C-alpha positions as semicolon CSV with decimal commas, in nm:
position;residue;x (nm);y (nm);z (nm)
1;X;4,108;-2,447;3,022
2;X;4,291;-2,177;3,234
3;X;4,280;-2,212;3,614
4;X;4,072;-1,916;3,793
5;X;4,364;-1,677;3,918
6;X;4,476;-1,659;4,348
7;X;4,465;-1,325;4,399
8;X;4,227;-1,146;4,656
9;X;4,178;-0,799;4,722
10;X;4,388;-0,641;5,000
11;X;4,022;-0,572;5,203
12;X;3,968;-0,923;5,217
13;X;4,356;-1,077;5,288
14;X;4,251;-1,153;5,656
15;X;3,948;-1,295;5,578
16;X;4,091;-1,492;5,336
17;X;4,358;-1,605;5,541
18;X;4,151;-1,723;5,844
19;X;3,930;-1,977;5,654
20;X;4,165;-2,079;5,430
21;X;4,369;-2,153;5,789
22;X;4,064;-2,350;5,846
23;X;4,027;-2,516;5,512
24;X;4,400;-2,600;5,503
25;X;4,429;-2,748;5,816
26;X;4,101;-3,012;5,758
27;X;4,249;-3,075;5,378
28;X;4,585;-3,182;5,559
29;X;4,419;-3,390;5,843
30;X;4,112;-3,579;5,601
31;X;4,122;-3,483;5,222
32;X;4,494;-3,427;5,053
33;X;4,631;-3,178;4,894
34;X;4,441;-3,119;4,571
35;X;4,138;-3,048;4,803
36;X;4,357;-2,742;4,957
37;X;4,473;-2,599;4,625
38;X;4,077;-2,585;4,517
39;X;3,984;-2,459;4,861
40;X;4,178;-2,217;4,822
41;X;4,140;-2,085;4,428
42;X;3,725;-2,098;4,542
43;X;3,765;-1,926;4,807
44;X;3,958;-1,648;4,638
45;X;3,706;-1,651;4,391
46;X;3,464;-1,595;4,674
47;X;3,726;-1,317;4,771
48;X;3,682;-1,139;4,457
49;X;3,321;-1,087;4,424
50;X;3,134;-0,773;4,472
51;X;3,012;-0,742;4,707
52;X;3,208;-1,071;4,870
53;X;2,961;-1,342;5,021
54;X;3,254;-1,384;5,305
55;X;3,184;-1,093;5,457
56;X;2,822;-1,246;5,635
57;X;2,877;-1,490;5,858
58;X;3,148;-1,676;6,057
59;X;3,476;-1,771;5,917
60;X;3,437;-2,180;6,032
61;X;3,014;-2,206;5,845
62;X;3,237;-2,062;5,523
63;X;3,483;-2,290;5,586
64;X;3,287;-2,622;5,595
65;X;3,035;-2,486;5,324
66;X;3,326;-2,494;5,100
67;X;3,483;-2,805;5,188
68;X;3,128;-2,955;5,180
69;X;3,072;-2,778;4,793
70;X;3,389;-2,891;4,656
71;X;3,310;-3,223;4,779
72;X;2,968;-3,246;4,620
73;X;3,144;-3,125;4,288
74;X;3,408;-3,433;4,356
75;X;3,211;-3,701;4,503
76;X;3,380;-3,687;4,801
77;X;3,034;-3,857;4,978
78;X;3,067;-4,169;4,781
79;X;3,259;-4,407;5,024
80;X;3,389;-4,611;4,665
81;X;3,614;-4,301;4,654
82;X;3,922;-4,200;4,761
83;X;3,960;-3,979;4,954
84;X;3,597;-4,006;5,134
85;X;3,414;-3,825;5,380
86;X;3,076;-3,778;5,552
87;X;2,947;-3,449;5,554
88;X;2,883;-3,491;5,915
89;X;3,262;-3,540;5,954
90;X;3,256;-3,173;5,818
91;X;3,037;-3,029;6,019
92;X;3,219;-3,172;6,303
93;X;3,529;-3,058;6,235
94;X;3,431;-2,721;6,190
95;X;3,187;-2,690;6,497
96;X;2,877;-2,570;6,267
97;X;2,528;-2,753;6,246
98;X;2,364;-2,927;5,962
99;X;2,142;-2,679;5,792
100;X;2,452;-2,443;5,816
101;X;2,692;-2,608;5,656
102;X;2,451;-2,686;5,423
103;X;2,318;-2,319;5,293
104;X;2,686;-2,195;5,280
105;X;2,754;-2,464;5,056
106;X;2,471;-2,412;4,841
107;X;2,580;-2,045;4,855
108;X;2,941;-2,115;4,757
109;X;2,798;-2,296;4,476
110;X;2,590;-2,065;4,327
111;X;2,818;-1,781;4,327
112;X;3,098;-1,956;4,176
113;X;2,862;-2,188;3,907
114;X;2,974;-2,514;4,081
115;X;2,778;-2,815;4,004
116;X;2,842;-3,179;3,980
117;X;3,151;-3,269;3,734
118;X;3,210;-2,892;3,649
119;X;3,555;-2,941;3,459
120;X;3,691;-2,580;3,660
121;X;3,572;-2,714;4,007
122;X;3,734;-3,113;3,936
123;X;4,063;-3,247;4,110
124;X;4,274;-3,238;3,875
125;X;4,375;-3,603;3,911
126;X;3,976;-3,657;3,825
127;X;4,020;-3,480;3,512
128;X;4,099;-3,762;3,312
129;X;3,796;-3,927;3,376
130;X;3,555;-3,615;3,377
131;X;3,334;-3,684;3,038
132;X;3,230;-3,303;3,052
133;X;3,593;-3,184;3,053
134;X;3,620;-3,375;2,673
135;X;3,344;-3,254;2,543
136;X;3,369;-2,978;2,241
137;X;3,121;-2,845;1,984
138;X;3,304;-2,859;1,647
139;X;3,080;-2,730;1,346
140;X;2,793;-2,752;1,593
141;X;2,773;-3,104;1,687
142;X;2,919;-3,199;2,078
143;X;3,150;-3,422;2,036
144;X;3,457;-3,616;2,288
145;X;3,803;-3,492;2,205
146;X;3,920;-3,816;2,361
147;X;3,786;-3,955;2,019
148;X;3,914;-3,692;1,778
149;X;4,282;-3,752;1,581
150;X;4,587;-3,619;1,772
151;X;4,633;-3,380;1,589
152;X;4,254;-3,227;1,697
153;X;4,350;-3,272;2,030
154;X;4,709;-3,091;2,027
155;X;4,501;-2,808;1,802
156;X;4,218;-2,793;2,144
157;X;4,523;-2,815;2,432
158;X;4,713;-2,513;2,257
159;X;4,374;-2,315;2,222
160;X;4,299;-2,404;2,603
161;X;3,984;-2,630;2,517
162;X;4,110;-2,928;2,702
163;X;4,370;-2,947;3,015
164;X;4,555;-3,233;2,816
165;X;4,587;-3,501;2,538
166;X;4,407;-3,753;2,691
167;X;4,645;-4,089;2,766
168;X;4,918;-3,861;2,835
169;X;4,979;-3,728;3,177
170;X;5,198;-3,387;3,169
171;X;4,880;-3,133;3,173
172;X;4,879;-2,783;3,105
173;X;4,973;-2,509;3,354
């Protein structure tokens, strides 16, 4: 599992740079900072696609339909979790309406294949605990590499299959 590169094209550095000003500063103020790194790798992803989705719109509906996307990926509406929020705290925050926030999320989420648990779209400290993330076909049954033998799982983290042996903490870069 490889993290999706940072780079964006120079035609869309501003662009870039004024939502993820936006994204940054609500990340800081309600979410932490796990939520800004993942802001900002989808939304260079977003950067990078022909023709980009950014370029329709205002900056601040962007803004909150990728907050609000990444936190539907994360749970971040479930109050049991930490950190929580209401969507309507998003919307708030970034001045746009309902249906708006809505449809740029569901746009942010189909261009970049986002859905819920999607191992690339997970905080990282969620991994762990991600079932998906485990899972690996191995002479075409699915199985968990949580339950395979170490040696299975150091074989799958060197090959880039999972993040990191499970139980152990020092993931892969």
């Amino acid at each position: 599992m490889t993290s999706p590169p940072t780079r964006v094209p120079a035609a869309m550095q501003d662009q870039f740079d004024a939502i993820a000003q936006a994204t940054d500063a609500f990340c800081n103020q309600r979410l932490n900072d796990e939520y800004r790194q993942l802001s900002r790798l989808a939304l260079a992803a977003l950067s990078r696609k022909r023709p980009s989705p950014l370029l329709k719109g205002k900056d601040s509906a962007w803004a909150a339909g990728l907050v609000h996307a990444l936190g539907m990926v994360n749970f971040l509406f479930d109050p049991s979790q930490t950190p929580h929020c209401k969507s309507a705290d998003i919307q708030a925050h970034f001045g746009v309406g309902a249906s708006t926030c809505s449809s740029r999320s569901k746009e942010v989420r189909e261009a970049l294949g986002m859905n819920q648990m999607a191992p690339e779209w997970t905080l990282p400290s969620r991994l762990e605990h991600n079932p998906l993330v485990w899972m690996l076909q191995v002479n075409g049954l699915l199985v968990d590499a949580r339950h395979m033998p170490l040696e299975v799982q150091e074989m799958a983290v060197a090959q880039g299959l999972i993040p990191f042996i499970p139980g152990r903490k020092e993931a892969r870069a």
